[in-house]
mmCIF file of C-alpha atoms in Angstrom:
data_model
loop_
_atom_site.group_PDB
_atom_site.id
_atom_site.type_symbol
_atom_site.label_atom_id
_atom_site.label_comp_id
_atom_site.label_asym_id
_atom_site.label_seq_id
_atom_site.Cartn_x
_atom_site.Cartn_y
_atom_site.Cartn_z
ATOM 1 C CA UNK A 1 0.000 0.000 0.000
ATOM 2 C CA UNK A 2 1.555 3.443 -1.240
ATOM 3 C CA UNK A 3 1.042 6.478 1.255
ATOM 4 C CA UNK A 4 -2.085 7.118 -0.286
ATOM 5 C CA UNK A 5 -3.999 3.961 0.553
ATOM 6 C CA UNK A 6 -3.787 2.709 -2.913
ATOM 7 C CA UNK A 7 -2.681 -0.499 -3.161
ATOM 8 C CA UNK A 8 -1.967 -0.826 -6.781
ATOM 9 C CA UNK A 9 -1.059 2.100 -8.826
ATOM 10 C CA UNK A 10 -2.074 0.540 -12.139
ATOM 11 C CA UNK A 11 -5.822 0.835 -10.985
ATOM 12 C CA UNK A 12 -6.103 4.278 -12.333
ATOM 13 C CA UNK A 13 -7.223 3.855 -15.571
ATOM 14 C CA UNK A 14 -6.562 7.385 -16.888
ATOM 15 C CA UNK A 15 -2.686 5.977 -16.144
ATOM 16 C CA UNK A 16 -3.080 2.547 -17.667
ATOM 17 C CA UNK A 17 -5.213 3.985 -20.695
ATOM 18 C CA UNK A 18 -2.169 6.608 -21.281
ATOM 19 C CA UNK A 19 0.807 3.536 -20.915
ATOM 20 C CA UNK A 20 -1.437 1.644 -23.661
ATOM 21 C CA UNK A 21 -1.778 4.697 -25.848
ATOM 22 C CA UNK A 22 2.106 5.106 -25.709
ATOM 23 C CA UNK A 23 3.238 1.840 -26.353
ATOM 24 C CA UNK A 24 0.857 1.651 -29.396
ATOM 25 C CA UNK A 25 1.983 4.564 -30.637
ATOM 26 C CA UNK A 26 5.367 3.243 -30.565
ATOM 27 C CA UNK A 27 4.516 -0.106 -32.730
ATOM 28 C CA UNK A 28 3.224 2.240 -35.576
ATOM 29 C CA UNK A 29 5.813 4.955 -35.401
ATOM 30 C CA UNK A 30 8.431 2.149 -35.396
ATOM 31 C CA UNK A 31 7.166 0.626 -38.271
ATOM 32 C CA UNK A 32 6.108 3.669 -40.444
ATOM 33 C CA UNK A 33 9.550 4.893 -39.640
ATOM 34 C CA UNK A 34 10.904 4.022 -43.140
ATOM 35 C CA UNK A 35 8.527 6.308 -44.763
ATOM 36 C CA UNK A 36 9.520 9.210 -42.373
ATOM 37 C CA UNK A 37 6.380 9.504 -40.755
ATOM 38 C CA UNK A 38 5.041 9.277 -37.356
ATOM 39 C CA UNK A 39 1.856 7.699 -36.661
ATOM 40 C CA UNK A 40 0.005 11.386 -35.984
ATOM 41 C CA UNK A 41 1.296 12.404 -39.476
ATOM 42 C CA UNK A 42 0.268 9.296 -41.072
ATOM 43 C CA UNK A 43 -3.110 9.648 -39.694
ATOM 44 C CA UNK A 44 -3.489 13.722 -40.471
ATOM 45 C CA UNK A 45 -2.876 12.303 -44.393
ATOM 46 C CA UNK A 46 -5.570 9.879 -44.321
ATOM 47 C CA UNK A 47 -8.398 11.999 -42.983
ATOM 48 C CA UNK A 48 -7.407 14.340 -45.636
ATOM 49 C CA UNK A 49 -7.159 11.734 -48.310
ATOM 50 C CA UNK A 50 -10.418 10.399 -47.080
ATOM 51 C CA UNK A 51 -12.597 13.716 -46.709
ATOM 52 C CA UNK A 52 -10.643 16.190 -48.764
ATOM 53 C CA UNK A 53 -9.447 19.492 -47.809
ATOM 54 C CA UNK A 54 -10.841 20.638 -44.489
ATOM 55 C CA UNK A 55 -10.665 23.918 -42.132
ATOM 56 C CA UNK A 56 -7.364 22.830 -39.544
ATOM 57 C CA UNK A 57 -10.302 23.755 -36.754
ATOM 58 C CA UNK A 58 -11.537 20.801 -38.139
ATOM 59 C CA UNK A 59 -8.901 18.732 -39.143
ATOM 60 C CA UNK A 60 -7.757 18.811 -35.544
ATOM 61 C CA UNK A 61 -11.301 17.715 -34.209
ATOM 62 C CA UNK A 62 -11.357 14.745 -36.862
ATOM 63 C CA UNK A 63 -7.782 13.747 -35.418
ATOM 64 C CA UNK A 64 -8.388 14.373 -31.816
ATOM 65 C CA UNK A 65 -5.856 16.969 -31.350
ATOM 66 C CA UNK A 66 -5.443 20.320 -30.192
ATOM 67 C CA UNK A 67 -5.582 23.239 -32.814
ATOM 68 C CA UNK A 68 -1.326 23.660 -31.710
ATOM 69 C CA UNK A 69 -0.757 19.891 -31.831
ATOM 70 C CA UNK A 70 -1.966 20.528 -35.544
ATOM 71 C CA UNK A 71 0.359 22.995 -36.769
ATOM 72 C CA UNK A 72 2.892 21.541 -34.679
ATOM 73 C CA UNK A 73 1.812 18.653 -37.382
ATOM 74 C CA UNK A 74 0.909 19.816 -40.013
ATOM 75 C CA UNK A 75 4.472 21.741 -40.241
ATOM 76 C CA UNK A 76 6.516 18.926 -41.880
ATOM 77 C CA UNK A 77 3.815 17.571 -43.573
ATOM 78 C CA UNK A 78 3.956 21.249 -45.466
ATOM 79 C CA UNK A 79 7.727 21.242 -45.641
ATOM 80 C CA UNK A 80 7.969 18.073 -47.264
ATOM 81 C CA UNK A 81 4.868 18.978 -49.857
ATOM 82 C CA UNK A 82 2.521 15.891 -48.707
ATOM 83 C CA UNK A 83 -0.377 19.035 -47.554
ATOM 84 C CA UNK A 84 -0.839 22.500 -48.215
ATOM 85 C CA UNK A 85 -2.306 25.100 -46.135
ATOM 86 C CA UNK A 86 -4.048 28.393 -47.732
ATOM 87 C CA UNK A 87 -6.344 30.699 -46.907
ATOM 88 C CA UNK A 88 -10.131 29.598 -47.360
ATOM 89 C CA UNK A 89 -12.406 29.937 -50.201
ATOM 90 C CA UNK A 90 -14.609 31.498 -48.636
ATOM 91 C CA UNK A 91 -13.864 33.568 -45.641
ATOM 92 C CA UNK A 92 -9.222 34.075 -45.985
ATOM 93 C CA UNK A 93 -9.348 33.907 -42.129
ATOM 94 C CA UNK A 94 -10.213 30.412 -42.183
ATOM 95 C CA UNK A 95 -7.110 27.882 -43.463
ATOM 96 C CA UNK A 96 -8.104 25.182 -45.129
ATOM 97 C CA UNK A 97 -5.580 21.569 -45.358
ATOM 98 C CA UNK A 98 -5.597 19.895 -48.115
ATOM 99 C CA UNK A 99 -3.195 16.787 -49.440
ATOM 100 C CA UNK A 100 -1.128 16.727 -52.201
ATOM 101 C CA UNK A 101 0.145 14.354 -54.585
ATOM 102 C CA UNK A 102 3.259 14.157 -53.394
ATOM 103 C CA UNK A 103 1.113 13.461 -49.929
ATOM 104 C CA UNK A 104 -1.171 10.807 -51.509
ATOM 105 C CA UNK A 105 1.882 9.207 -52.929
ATOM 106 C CA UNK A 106 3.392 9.244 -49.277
ATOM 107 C CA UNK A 107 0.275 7.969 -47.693
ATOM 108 C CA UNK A 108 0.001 4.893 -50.373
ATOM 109 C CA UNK A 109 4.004 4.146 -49.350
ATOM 110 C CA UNK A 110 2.738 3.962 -45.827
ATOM 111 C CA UNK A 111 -0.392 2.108 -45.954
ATOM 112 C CA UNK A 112 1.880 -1.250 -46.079
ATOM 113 C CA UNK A 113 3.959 -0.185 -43.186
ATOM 114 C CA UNK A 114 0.666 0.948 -41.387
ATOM 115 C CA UNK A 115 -1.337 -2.400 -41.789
ATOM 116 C CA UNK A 116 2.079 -4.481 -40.239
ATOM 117 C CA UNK A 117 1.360 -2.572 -36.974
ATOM 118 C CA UNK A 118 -1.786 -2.803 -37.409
ATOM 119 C CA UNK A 119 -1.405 -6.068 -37.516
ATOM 120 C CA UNK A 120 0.675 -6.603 -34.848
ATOM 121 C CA UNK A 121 -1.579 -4.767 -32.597
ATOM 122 C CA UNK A 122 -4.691 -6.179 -33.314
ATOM 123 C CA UNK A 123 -2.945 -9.980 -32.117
ATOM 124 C CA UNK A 124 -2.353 -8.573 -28.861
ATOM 125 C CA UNK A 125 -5.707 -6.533 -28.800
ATOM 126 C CA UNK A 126 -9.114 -7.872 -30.334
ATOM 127 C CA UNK A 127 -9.830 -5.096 -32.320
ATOM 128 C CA UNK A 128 -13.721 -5.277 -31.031
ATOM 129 C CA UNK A 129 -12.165 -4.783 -27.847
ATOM 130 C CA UNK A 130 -10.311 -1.457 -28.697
ATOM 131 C CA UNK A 131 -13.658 -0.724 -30.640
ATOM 132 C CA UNK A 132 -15.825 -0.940 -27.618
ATOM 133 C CA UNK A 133 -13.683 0.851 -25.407
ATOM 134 C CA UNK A 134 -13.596 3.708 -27.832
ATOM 135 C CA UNK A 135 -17.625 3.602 -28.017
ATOM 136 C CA UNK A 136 -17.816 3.590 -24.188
ATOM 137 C CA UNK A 137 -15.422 6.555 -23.952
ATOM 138 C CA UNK A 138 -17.081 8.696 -26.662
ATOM 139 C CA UNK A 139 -18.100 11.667 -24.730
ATOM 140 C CA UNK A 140 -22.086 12.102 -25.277
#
């Protein structure tokens, strides 16, 4: 028992849930790391690829991220010439994400690398499992 009365520190779940997170995040940046990208990047490309060009407001939403942890992001993505980032159609203060070429060319050399972790994740974790969690945790 720590000095807190807790007997086992890996009850908190907020703790547990965040070791998990980590350690899958690991898997998929280790094996996308031929391509360059990390996991966050990879995913950032495939929402785009997958809805088109969207508002970074919402492009961070989509990815679960915070509006900074999307430029922090979407920075090398630009650098590299997988996105681009303008002003929006319709109202200039807006900027709108959208992928590239060169980006849907990177995404298609990842996808490979992607479904390996994948892969390996989903033998340690039934993927109905991380499904069901992620339903449960939705917030309403």
């Amino acid at each position: 028992m720590d000095r807190l009365g807790d007997t086992n520190r890996d009850d908190c779940t907020c703790g547990v849930l965040r070791r998990a997170a980590r350690a899958a995040t690991s898997v998929y940046d280790a094996a996308l790391k031929p391509t360059g990208l990390r996991v966050t990047q990879f995913a950032i490309l495939r929402i785009l690829s997958r809805r088109g060009p969207l508002p970074v407001t919402r492009l961070a939403a989509e990815a679960a991220l915070e509006r900074t942890t999307m430029a922090r992001n979407l920075d090398p993505l630009e650098r590299r010439g997988f996105v681009e980032v303008a002003a929006g159609e319709t109202d200039a203060r807006i900027r709108v994400a959208r992928l590239t070429e060169a980006g849907q060319a990177a995404l298609a050399e990842a996808m490979p690398h992607w479904h390996r972790a994948q892969d390996q994740i989903s033998r340690r974790i039934d993927p109905g499992s991380v499904r069901a969690l992620a339903d449960a945790l939705r917030a309403d």
